[in-house]
Amino acid sequence: MTRKESFEQLRLDNVGRRFGGQDALQDLDLTIRAGEFIALLGPSGCGKSTALNCLAGLLPLTSGSIWQDDKRIDTLPPERRGFGMVFQNYALFPHMTVRSNVAFGLQMRRLPKAEIAERTAAAIRLVQLEEHVGKLPGQLSGGQQQRVAIARAIVLEPSLVLMDEPLSNLDAKLRLEMRTEIRRIHQSLGLTTVYVTHDQEEALSMADRLVVLRSGQVQQIGTPEELHTRPANWHVAGFMGFRNLLELDATRADGGGVVVEGHGLRLTGAPASGVSAGEPVVVGVRPEDIVVQPRDSGAASARDAAGNEVPATVEVVEYHGREFAVEARTRSGLAFHVKTPERVAPGNEVTLVIPAERLLVFPRGDERPPAPALERSEPSLSEVGST
Amino acid sequence: MSTATSRSTPPTGLSRRHRLAERGIDSQLLLLVPALVFVLGLFIYPFLYGLGLSFQPTNGGGAFADYQRFFTDAFQRDTIWKTLRLAIPAALFNVLASVPIAYRMRGRFRGKRLITTLLVVPITLGTVLTAEGLLNFLGPAGWFNRTLQAIGLIDQPLRLINNYWGVFFSLVITGFPFAFLLILSYLSGIDPTLERAAATMGADWKARFRRITLPLLAPGLATTFCLTFVLAFSVFPSAILVGNPTGETRVISIAAYQAAYEQYDYPFASAIAMIMGAVELIVIAVVLVWRSRFYKGATGGKG
């Protein structure tokens, strides 16, 4: 597996797609360098699959263009782009054996029989399915089907591999395994990959760069670290694990941070982007960045932490193995999601200490954050794995 | 699971009921009774009655005398060939013409309902109305011939009715909607992402159709062919109305009709009907054997 129709870079220029009168994707500008692993991240309906299908050529663009180095490719049909694609439902040919599924693309290229056999065998070996070559897809488990889909896409040594939520139909354990597997294949073959997912953890752990989409618009493009520590707006923050998003008003903004008030709270936070006094803002903080202290134990130590102190009552406690996920409510009725290693019980009076540098303040914009926070409520994978 | 139930032996009545239910035998089966009575009374009994009758020739000569009579008389025997000559091409045409149209019409698009309705309307017409239309349209002084003459394509009107072609057209008009509807539903049962996947693997539309769609559609094609073939094989009204019922379109059902209602020889008519059924079964068996060579499992779509 050495030859490749490689490119230096793939440029998406103002790519847009409308369905009916609706913009599914707007003004996507992105340059993909050879060898990169790009994740398109966003909630369902955000336009990430649309972007992928546009790249694959399965959907025509309504605006913009796609360039492979100096060659315009958005006018080419999918079969002439030479990209490999892994579909969400795998789309294995049900009437063909694993071997024929993998060999299909090579046969379409009219390669010599011996080469087809050799490369098919190599791809199947790569995904460790040697003993299943003669089976039909219907006889395989979900994870095995997934491997066939990957083998089928990479056997062609495509210049770009597109993956549309390939792990979303697998159970949690298998998903973690396949994550590593995909990353390994990407690295060992020097592939360029565009990976669509709605799972922020998956995107953060696998990708070199992330593109966060919302309602068809790009919110932020950056490395996992950039997105994790400096989300561009509260939408991205909500997707990056800032489960506590509160609507407040900025009352002071200066070198020492931003002071925000509302709901009976007065907090100091760090501005994530230009915030001026008097502006409505959304503040975000991750559950794991909040420290829980029992009300009576030395209030002095809390003051030393230079944090914001919020008195609250514990309402819900979920056991997550190493830690507890706690929902605590302030006197004014605001709910805070907190993670703590301390055992607390519902009804306990506690003090939530929020470090000022971990409280990010975003301009509110036109929309309001939804009352319940954005992150899904199930425990995330790493926590399940760590138990 | 079954070992667990057999090892523990609770009160026998209960466990027996569970075991039966596991094999699908429970009180819900009673719901089948009306249908069963219906099938027995209106299908099985008349069939067996006819079968028995066919072995009791009016003129004696042994149980198989009527069958012998049919196969030794060229005038009767040829009806098999004449009917097959109509039914097989008509069924083939209906199936093959439906495939590209249904293929184009799989997706959703504006006006799909209208087009489907137009294609399906002939079902509602009935054979006699179709025959009337054909007589007017394709007759020597019909629009079709007049148009061809007007644009100078032909000098003499084409003979398109009261012969083989009249019946063939009639079979296509009445059989096509069935074939089209069936094939459309088979095609929409094939997951469209399969073809998209094939496209990303470098297959052009011809290869996609030949390697993906066609193999998955083959069982549907076989079923559709069988159904339209059976419909066409029992052709009767149009063989008389737009055909040449004494010559080239003297189909097997005409032979059976004449035996029953012109000669009042019910046993002979029954024998002809049995032969008719046997020929149909042979053709269907051939098609199903061909079909069994193809993949028969799920096609990934909504099925």
Coordinates of N, CA and C in Angstrom, one line a residue, chain A residues 65-274:
Chain A
S65 N -16.7 26.4 -4.3 CA -16.0 25.5 -5.1 C -15.0 24.7 -4.2
I66 N -14.6 23.6 -4.8 CA -13.6 22.7 -4.0 C -12.4 22.5 -5.0
W67 N -11.3 22.7 -4.4 CA -10.0 22.6 -5.2 C -9.1 21.6 -4.7
Q68 N -8.6 20.7 -5.5 CA -7.6 19.8 -5.1 C -6.3 20.3 -5.8
D69 N -5.4 20.9 -5.0 CA -4.3 21.7 -5.5 C -4.9 22.8 -6.5
D70 N -4.5 22.6 -7.8 CA -5.0 23.6 -8.7 C -6.2 23.0 -9.6
K71 N -6.7 21.9 -9.2 CA -7.7 21.3 -10.0 C -9.1 21.5 -9.3
R72 N -10.0 22.0 -10.1 CA -11.4 22.1 -9.5 C -12.1 20.8 -9.5
I73 N -12.5 20.3 -8.4 CA -13.1 19.0 -8.4 C -14.6 18.9 -8.0
D74 N -15.2 20.1 -7.7 CA -16.6 20.0 -7.2 C -17.5 19.7 -8.4
T75 N -17.0 19.8 -9.6 CA -17.9 19.5 -10.8 C -17.7 18.0 -11.2
L76 N -16.8 17.3 -10.6 CA -16.6 15.9 -10.9 C -17.6 15.0 -10.2
P77 N -18.1 13.9 -10.9 CA -19.0 13.0 -10.2 C -18.2 12.2 -9.2
P78 N -18.8 11.6 -8.2 CA -18.1 10.9 -7.1 C -17.1 9.9 -7.6
E79 N -17.5 9.1 -8.7 CA -16.6 8.0 -9.1 C -15.3 8.5 -9.7
R80 N -15.2 9.9 -10.0 CA -14.0 10.3 -10.6 C -13.2 11.2 -9.6
R81 N -13.6 11.2 -8.3 CA -12.9 12.0 -7.4 C -11.8 11.2 -6.7
G82 N -12.0 9.9 -6.6 CA -11.0 9.0 -6.0 C -11.0 9.2 -4.5
F83 N -12.1 9.5 -3.8 CA -12.1 9.6 -2.4 C -12.7 8.3 -1.8
G84 N -12.2 7.9 -0.7 CA -12.9 6.7 -0.1 C -13.9 7.2 0.9
M85 N -15.0 6.5 1.1 CA -16.0 7.0 2.1 C -16.5 5.8 2.9
V86 N -16.6 6.1 4.2 CA -17.2 5.1 5.1 C -18.5 5.7 5.6
F87 N -19.6 4.9 5.3 CA -20.9 5.5 5.6 C -21.4 5.1 7.0
Q88 N -22.3 5.9 7.5 CA -22.8 5.6 8.9 C -23.4 4.2 9.0
N89 N -24.2 3.8 8.0 CA -24.8 2.5 8.1 C -23.9 1.5 7.3
Y90 N -22.7 1.8 7.1 CA -21.6 1.0 6.4 C -21.9 0.8 4.9
A91 N -23.2 0.7 4.5 CA -23.5 0.5 3.1 C -22.7 -0.6 2.5
L92 N -22.5 -1.7 3.2 CA -21.8 -2.9 2.5 C -22.8 -3.5 1.5
F93 N -22.2 -4.1 0.5 CA -23.1 -4.7 -0.5 C -23.6 -6.0 0.0
P94 N -24.8 -6.2 0.3 CA -25.3 -7.4 1.0 C -25.2 -8.7 0.3
H95 N -25.0 -8.6 -1.1 CA -25.0 -9.8 -1.9 C -23.6 -10.2 -2.2
M96 N -22.6 -9.5 -1.6 CA -21.2 -9.8 -1.9 C -20.5 -10.2 -0.6
T97 N -19.5 -11.2 -0.7 CA -18.8 -11.6 0.4 C -17.9 -10.4 0.9
V98 N -17.3 -10.6 2.0 CA -16.3 -9.6 2.5 C -15.3 -9.3 1.5
R99 N -14.7 -10.4 0.9 CA -13.7 -10.3 -0.1 C -14.1 -9.5 -1.3
S100 N -15.3 -9.8 -1.8 CA -15.8 -9.1 -3.0 C -16.1 -7.6 -2.7
N101 N -16.6 -7.4 -1.5 CA -16.9 -6.0 -1.1 C -15.6 -5.2 -1.1
V102 N -14.5 -5.7 -0.6 CA -13.3 -5.0 -0.5 C -12.7 -4.9 -1.9
A103 N -12.9 -6.0 -2.8 CA -12.2 -6.0 -4.1 C -13.0 -5.1 -5.1
F104 N -14.2 -4.7 -4.7 CA -15.1 -4.0 -5.7 C -14.4 -2.8 -6.3
G105 N -13.9 -1.9 -5.5 CA -13.3 -0.7 -6.0 C -12.1 -1.0 -6.9
L106 N -11.3 -2.0 -6.6 CA -10.2 -2.3 -7.4 C -10.6 -2.9 -8.7
Q107 N -11.7 -3.7 -8.7 CA -12.2 -4.2 -10.0 C -12.7 -3.1 -10.9
M108 N -13.3 -2.0 -10.2 CA -13.8 -0.9 -11.0 C -12.6 -0.2 -11.7
R109 N -11.4 -0.3 -11.1 CA -10.2 0.3 -11.7 C -9.6 -0.6 -12.7
R110 N -10.2 -1.7 -13.0 CA -9.7 -2.7 -14.0 C -8.2 -3.0 -13.7
L111 N -7.9 -3.3 -12.5 CA -6.5 -3.7 -12.2 C -6.3 -5.2 -12.5
P112 N -5.1 -5.6 -12.7 CA -4.8 -7.0 -12.9 C -5.3 -7.9 -11.8
K113 N -5.8 -9.1 -12.1 CA -6.4 -10.0 -11.1 C -5.5 -10.2 -9.9
A114 N -4.2 -10.5 -10.2 CA -3.3 -10.8 -9.1 C -3.1 -9.6 -8.2
E115 N -3.1 -8.4 -8.7 CA -2.9 -7.3 -7.9 C -4.2 -7.1 -7.0
I116 N -5.3 -7.3 -7.6 CA -6.6 -7.1 -6.8 C -6.6 -8.1 -5.7
A117 N -6.2 -9.4 -5.9 CA -6.2 -10.4 -4.9 C -5.3 -10.0 -3.8
E118 N -4.1 -9.5 -4.2 CA -3.1 -9.2 -3.2 C -3.5 -8.0 -2.3
R119 N -4.0 -6.9 -3.0 CA -4.3 -5.7 -2.2 C -5.5 -6.0 -1.3
T120 N -6.5 -6.8 -1.9 CA -7.7 -7.1 -1.1 C -7.2 -7.8 0.2
A121 N -6.4 -8.8 0.0 CA -5.9 -9.6 1.2 C -5.2 -8.7 2.2
A122 N -4.4 -7.8 1.7 CA -3.6 -6.9 2.6 C -4.6 -6.0 3.4
A123 N -5.6 -5.5 2.7 CA -6.6 -4.6 3.4 C -7.3 -5.4 4.4
I124 N -7.7 -6.6 4.1 CA -8.5 -7.4 5.1 C -7.6 -7.8 6.2
R125 N -6.3 -8.0 6.0 CA -5.4 -8.3 7.1 C -5.3 -7.1 8.0
L126 N -5.2 -5.9 7.4 CA -5.1 -4.7 8.1 C -6.2 -4.5 9.2
V127 N -7.4 -4.9 8.8 CA -8.5 -4.7 9.7 C -8.8 -6.0 10.4
Q128 N -7.9 -7.0 10.3 CA -8.0 -8.2 11.1 C -9.3 -9.0 10.8
L129 N -9.6 -9.2 9.6 CA -10.8 -10.0 9.3 C -10.5 -11.2 8.4
E130 N -9.3 -11.7 8.5 CA -8.9 -12.8 7.6 C -9.8 -14.0 7.6
E131 N -10.3 -14.3 8.8 CA -11.1 -15.5 8.9 C -12.5 -15.3 8.4
H132 N -12.9 -14.1 8.1 CA -14.3 -13.8 7.7 C -14.4 -13.5 6.2
V133 N -13.3 -13.7 5.4 CA -13.4 -13.2 4.0 C -14.5 -13.8 3.2
G134 N -14.9 -15.0 3.5 CA -16.0 -15.6 2.7 C -17.4 -15.3 3.1
K135 N -17.5 -14.6 4.2 CA -18.9 -14.4 4.7 C -19.6 -13.2 4.1
L136 N -20.9 -13.2 4.1 CA -21.7 -12.1 3.6 C -21.8 -11.1 4.8
P137 N -22.0 -9.8 4.5 CA -22.1 -8.8 5.5 C -23.1 -9.1 6.6
G138 N -24.2 -9.7 6.2 CA -25.3 -10.1 7.1 C -24.9 -11.0 8.2
Q139 N -23.8 -11.8 8.0 CA -23.3 -12.7 9.0 C -22.3 -12.1 9.9
L140 N -22.0 -10.9 9.8 CA -21.0 -10.2 10.6 C -21.6 -9.4 11.7
S141 N -20.8 -9.2 12.8 CA -21.3 -8.3 13.8 C -21.1 -6.8 13.4
G142 N -21.7 -5.9 14.1 CA -21.5 -4.5 13.8 C -20.1 -4.0 13.7
G143 N -19.3 -4.4 14.6 CA -17.9 -4.0 14.6 C -17.1 -4.6 13.4
Q144 N -17.5 -5.8 13.0 CA -16.8 -6.4 11.9 C -17.3 -5.7 10.6
Q145 N -18.6 -5.4 10.5 CA -19.1 -4.7 9.3 C -18.3 -3.4 9.2
Q146 N -18.1 -2.7 10.3 CA -17.4 -1.5 10.4 C -16.0 -1.6 9.8
R147 N -15.4 -2.7 10.2 CA -14.0 -2.9 9.7 C -14.0 -3.2 8.2
V148 N -15.0 -3.9 7.7 CA -15.1 -4.1 6.2 C -15.3 -2.8 5.5
A149 N -16.1 -2.0 6.1 CA -16.4 -0.7 5.4 C -15.1 0.1 5.4
I150 N -14.3 0.1 6.4 CA -13.0 0.8 6.4 C -12.0 0.2 5.4
A151 N -11.9 -1.2 5.4 CA -11.0 -1.8 4.5 C -11.4 -1.5 3.1
R152 N -12.7 -1.4 2.8 CA -13.2 -1.2 1.5 C -12.8 0.2 1.0
A153 N -12.8 1.2 2.0 CA -12.5 2.6 1.6 C -11.0 2.7 1.4
I154 N -10.2 2.1 2.2 CA -8.8 2.3 2.2 C -8.0 1.5 1.2
V155 N -8.7 0.4 0.7 CA -7.9 -0.5 -0.2 C -7.6 0.3 -1.5
L156 N -8.4 1.3 -1.8 CA -8.1 2.1 -3.0 C -7.0 3.1 -2.8
E157 N -6.5 3.1 -1.6 CA -5.5 4.1 -1.3 C -5.9 5.5 -1.7
P158 N -7.0 5.9 -1.2 CA -7.6 7.2 -1.7 C -6.8 8.4 -1.2
S159 N -6.9 9.5 -1.9 CA -6.2 10.7 -1.5 C -6.9 11.3 -0.3
L160 N -8.1 10.9 -0.1 CA -8.9 11.5 1.0 C -9.9 10.4 1.5
V161 N -10.0 10.2 2.8 CA -11.0 9.2 3.3 C -12.0 10.1 4.1
L162 N -13.3 9.8 3.7 CA -14.4 10.5 4.4 C -15.1 9.6 5.3
M163 N -15.4 9.9 6.5 CA -16.1 9.0 7.4 C -17.2 9.8 8.0
D164 N -18.4 9.2 7.8 CA -19.6 9.8 8.3 C -20.1 9.1 9.6
E165 N -19.8 9.6 10.7 CA -20.2 9.0 12.0 C -20.0 7.5 12.0
P166 N -18.8 7.0 11.7 CA -18.7 5.6 11.5 C -18.8 4.8 12.8
L167 N -18.7 5.4 13.9 CA -18.8 4.6 15.2 C -20.1 4.8 15.9
S168 N -21.0 5.5 15.3 CA -22.2 5.8 16.1 C -23.1 4.6 16.3
N169 N -22.9 3.6 15.5 CA -23.8 2.4 15.7 C -23.2 1.3 16.6
L170 N -22.0 1.6 17.2 CA -21.3 0.6 17.9 C -21.5 0.8 19.4
D171 N -21.3 -0.2 20.2 CA -21.5 0.0 21.6 C -20.2 0.7 22.2
A172 N -20.3 1.1 23.4 CA -19.3 2.0 24.0 C -17.9 1.4 23.9
K173 N -17.8 0.2 24.3 CA -16.4 -0.4 24.4 C -15.8 -0.5 23.0
L174 N -16.6 -1.0 22.1 CA -16.1 -1.2 20.7 C -15.8 0.1 20.1
R175 N -16.5 1.1 20.5 CA -16.3 2.5 19.9 C -14.9 3.0 20.3
L176 N -14.6 2.7 21.5 CA -13.2 3.2 22.0 C -12.1 2.4 21.2
E177 N -12.4 1.1 21.0 CA -11.4 0.3 20.3 C -11.2 0.8 18.9
M178 N -12.4 1.0 18.2 CA -12.3 1.4 16.8 C -11.7 2.8 16.7
R179 N -11.9 3.6 17.7 CA -11.3 5.0 17.6 C -9.8 4.9 17.5
T180 N -9.2 4.0 18.3 CA -7.8 3.9 18.3 C -7.4 3.2 16.9
E181 N -8.2 2.3 16.5 CA -7.9 1.6 15.3 C -7.9 2.5 14.1
I182 N -8.9 3.4 14.0 CA -9.0 4.3 12.9 C -7.8 5.3 12.9
R183 N -7.5 5.7 14.1 CA -6.3 6.6 14.2 C -5.0 5.9 13.8
R184 N -4.9 4.7 14.2 CA -3.7 3.9 13.8 C -3.6 3.7 12.3
I185 N -4.8 3.4 11.7 CA -4.8 3.2 10.2 C -4.4 4.5 9.5
H186 N -5.0 5.6 10.0 CA -4.8 6.9 9.5 C -3.3 7.2 9.5
Q187 N -2.6 6.9 10.6 CA -1.2 7.2 10.8 C -0.3 6.3 9.9
S188 N -0.6 5.0 10.0 CA 0.3 4.1 9.4 C 0.2 4.2 7.9
L189 N -0.9 4.6 7.3 CA -1.1 4.7 5.9 C -0.8 6.1 5.4
G190 N -0.7 7.0 6.3 CA -0.5 8.4 5.9 C -1.7 8.9 5.1
L191 N -2.9 8.6 5.6 CA -4.1 9.0 4.9 C -4.4 10.4 5.3
T192 N -5.3 11.0 4.5 CA -5.9 12.3 4.9 C -7.3 12.0 5.2
T193 N -7.8 12.4 6.3 CA -9.1 11.9 6.7 C -10.0 13.1 7.1
V194 N -11.3 13.1 6.7 CA -12.3 14.0 7.2 C -13.3 13.1 7.9
Y195 N -13.6 13.4 9.1 CA -14.3 12.6 10.0 C -15.5 13.4 10.6
V196 N -16.7 12.9 10.4 CA -17.9 13.6 10.9 C -18.3 12.9 12.2
T197 N -18.6 13.7 13.2 CA -19.1 13.1 14.4 C -19.9 14.2 15.2
H198 N -20.7 13.7 16.1 CA -21.4 14.6 17.0 C -20.9 14.4 18.4
D199 N -19.8 13.6 18.6 CA -19.3 13.2 19.9 C -18.0 14.1 20.1
Q200 N -18.1 15.0 21.0 CA -16.9 16.0 21.1 C -15.7 15.2 21.6
E201 N -15.9 14.2 22.4 CA -14.8 13.5 22.9 C -14.0 12.7 21.8
E202 N -14.8 12.1 21.0 CA -14.3 11.4 19.8 C -13.5 12.4 19.0
A203 N -14.1 13.5 18.7 CA -13.4 14.5 17.8 C -12.1 15.0 18.5
L204 N -12.2 15.3 19.8 CA -11.0 15.9 20.4 C -9.9 14.8 20.5
S205 N -10.2 13.6 20.7 CA -9.2 12.6 20.8 C -8.6 12.1 19.5
M206 N -9.3 12.2 18.4 CA -8.8 11.7 17.2 C -8.2 12.7 16.2
A207 N -8.8 14.0 16.2 CA -8.5 14.9 15.2 C -7.3 15.7 15.4
D208 N -6.6 16.1 14.3 CA -5.6 17.1 14.4 C -6.2 18.5 14.4
R209 N -7.3 18.7 13.7 CA -8.0 19.9 13.7 C -9.5 19.6 13.7
L210 N -10.3 20.5 14.4 CA -11.7 20.4 14.4 C -12.4 21.5 13.7
V211 N -13.5 21.2 13.1 CA -14.4 22.2 12.6 C -15.7 22.1 13.3
V212 N -16.1 23.1 14.0 CA -17.3 23.0 14.8 C -18.4 23.8 14.0
L213 N -19.5 23.1 13.7 CA -20.5 23.6 12.9 C -21.8 23.7 13.7
R214 N -22.6 24.8 13.4 CA -23.9 24.9 14.0 C -24.8 25.5 13.0
S215 N -26.0 25.0 12.8 CA -27.0 25.5 11.8 C -26.3 25.8 10.5
G216 N -25.4 25.0 10.0 CA -24.8 25.2 8.7 C -23.7 26.2 8.7
Q217 N -23.4 26.8 9.9 CA -22.3 27.8 9.9 C -21.1 27.3 10.7
V218 N -20.0 27.7 10.2 CA -18.7 27.3 10.9 C -18.7 28.2 12.2
Q219 N -18.5 27.6 13.3 CA -18.3 28.3 14.6 C -16.9 28.6 14.9
Q220 N -16.1 27.6 14.7 CA -14.7 27.7 15.0 C -13.9 26.5 14.3
I221 N -12.7 26.9 13.9 CA -11.8 25.9 13.4 C -10.5 26.0 14.2
G222 N -10.1 24.8 14.7 CA -8.8 24.9 15.5 C -8.4 23.5 15.9
T223 N -7.3 23.5 16.6 CA -6.8 22.2 17.2 C -7.6 21.9 18.4
P224 N -7.6 20.6 18.8 CA -8.4 20.2 19.9 C -8.1 21.1 21.1
E225 N -6.8 21.4 21.3 CA -6.5 22.2 22.5 C -7.1 23.6 22.5
E226 N -7.0 24.2 21.3 CA -7.6 25.5 21.1 C -9.0 25.5 21.5
L227 N -9.7 24.5 20.9 CA -11.1 24.5 21.1 C -11.5 24.2 22.6
H228 N -10.7 23.4 23.2 CA -11.0 22.9 24.5 C -10.7 24.1 25.5
T229 N -9.7 24.8 25.3 CA -9.4 25.9 26.3 C -10.0 27.2 25.9
R230 N -10.1 27.5 24.6 CA -10.6 28.8 24.2 C -11.7 28.7 23.2
P231 N -12.8 28.2 23.6 CA -14.0 28.1 22.6 C -14.3 29.6 22.2
A232 N -14.7 29.7 20.9 CA -14.9 31.0 20.3 C -16.2 31.6 20.8
N233 N -17.2 30.8 21.1 CA -18.4 31.4 21.5 C -19.1 30.4 22.4
W234 N -20.2 30.8 23.0 CA -20.8 29.9 24.0 C -21.4 28.7 23.3
H235 N -21.7 28.7 22.0 CA -22.2 27.5 21.4 C -21.1 26.5 21.4
V236 N -19.9 26.9 21.0 CA -18.8 25.9 20.9 C -18.5 25.5 22.4
A237 N -18.6 26.4 23.3 CA -18.3 26.1 24.7 C -19.3 25.0 25.2
G238 N -20.5 25.2 24.8 CA -21.5 24.2 25.2 C -21.2 22.8 24.7
F239 N -20.6 22.8 23.5 CA -20.3 21.5 22.9 C -19.0 21.0 23.4
M240 N -18.2 21.8 24.0 CA -16.9 21.4 24.5 C -16.9 21.1 26.0
G241 N -18.1 20.8 26.5 CA -18.2 20.4 27.9 C -18.4 21.5 28.9
F242 N -18.7 22.7 28.4 CA -19.1 23.7 29.4 C -20.6 23.6 29.6
R243 N -20.9 22.7 30.6 CA -22.3 22.3 30.7 C -23.1 23.4 31.5
N244 N -22.4 24.2 32.3 CA -23.1 25.3 33.0 C -22.9 26.5 32.1
L245 N -24.0 26.9 31.5 CA -24.1 28.1 30.7 C -25.2 29.0 31.3
L246 N -24.7 30.2 31.8 CA -25.7 31.0 32.5 C -25.8 32.4 31.8
E247 N -27.0 32.9 31.8 CA -27.2 34.2 31.2 C -27.1 35.2 32.3
L248 N -26.2 36.1 32.1 CA -26.0 37.2 33.1 C -25.7 38.5 32.4
D249 N -25.4 39.5 33.2 CA -25.0 40.8 32.6 C -23.6 41.2 33.1
A250 N -22.8 41.8 32.2 CA -21.5 42.2 32.5 C -21.7 43.6 33.2
T251 N -21.1 43.8 34.4 CA -21.2 45.1 35.0 C -19.8 45.8 35.0
R252 N -18.7 45.1 34.9 CA -17.4 45.8 34.8 C -16.5 44.9 34.0
A253 N -15.8 45.5 33.1 CA -14.8 44.8 32.3 C -13.5 45.6 32.3
D254 N -12.5 45.0 32.9 CA -11.2 45.7 32.9 C -10.1 44.6 32.9
G255 N -8.9 45.0 33.2 CA -7.7 44.1 33.1 C -7.9 43.0 34.1
G256 N -8.6 43.2 35.2 CA -8.7 42.2 36.2 C -9.8 41.2 35.9
G257 N -10.4 41.2 34.7 CA -11.4 40.3 34.4 C -12.8 41.0 34.2
V258 N -13.8 40.2 34.1 CA -15.1 40.7 33.9 C -15.9 40.4 35.1
V259 N -16.7 41.4 35.6 CA -17.6 41.1 36.7 C -19.0 40.9 36.1
V260 N -19.6 39.8 36.4 CA -20.9 39.6 35.9 C -21.9 39.5 37.0
E261 N -23.1 39.9 36.8 CA -24.1 39.9 37.8 C -25.5 39.4 37.3
G262 N -26.3 38.9 38.2 CA -27.6 38.5 37.8 C -28.0 37.3 38.6
H263 N -29.3 37.0 38.8 CA -29.8 35.9 39.5 C -29.3 35.9 41.0
G264 N -29.0 37.1 41.5 CA -28.5 37.1 42.9 C -27.0 36.7 43.0
L265 N -26.3 36.6 41.9 CA -24.9 36.2 41.9 C -24.0 37.4 41.4
R266 N -22.8 37.4 41.9 CA -21.8 38.4 41.4 C -20.6 37.6 41.3
L267 N -20.2 37.4 40.0 CA -19.0 36.5 39.7 C -18.0 37.3 38.9
T268 N -16.7 36.8 39.1 CA -15.7 37.3 38.3 C -15.2 36.2 37.3
G269 N -15.0 36.6 36.1 CA -14.6 35.6 35.1 C -13.6 36.2 34.1
A270 N -13.2 35.3 33.2 CA -12.2 35.7 32.2 C -13.0 35.9 30.9
P271 N -12.7 37.0 30.2 CA -13.4 37.3 28.9 C -12.9 36.3 27.9
A272 N -13.8 35.6 27.2 CA -13.3 34.7 26.1 C -13.2 35.5 24.8
S273 N -14.0 36.5 24.6 CA -13.8 37.4 23.5 C -14.3 38.8 24.0
G274 N -14.1 39.8 23.2 CA -14.4 41.2 23.6 C -15.8 41.3 24.3

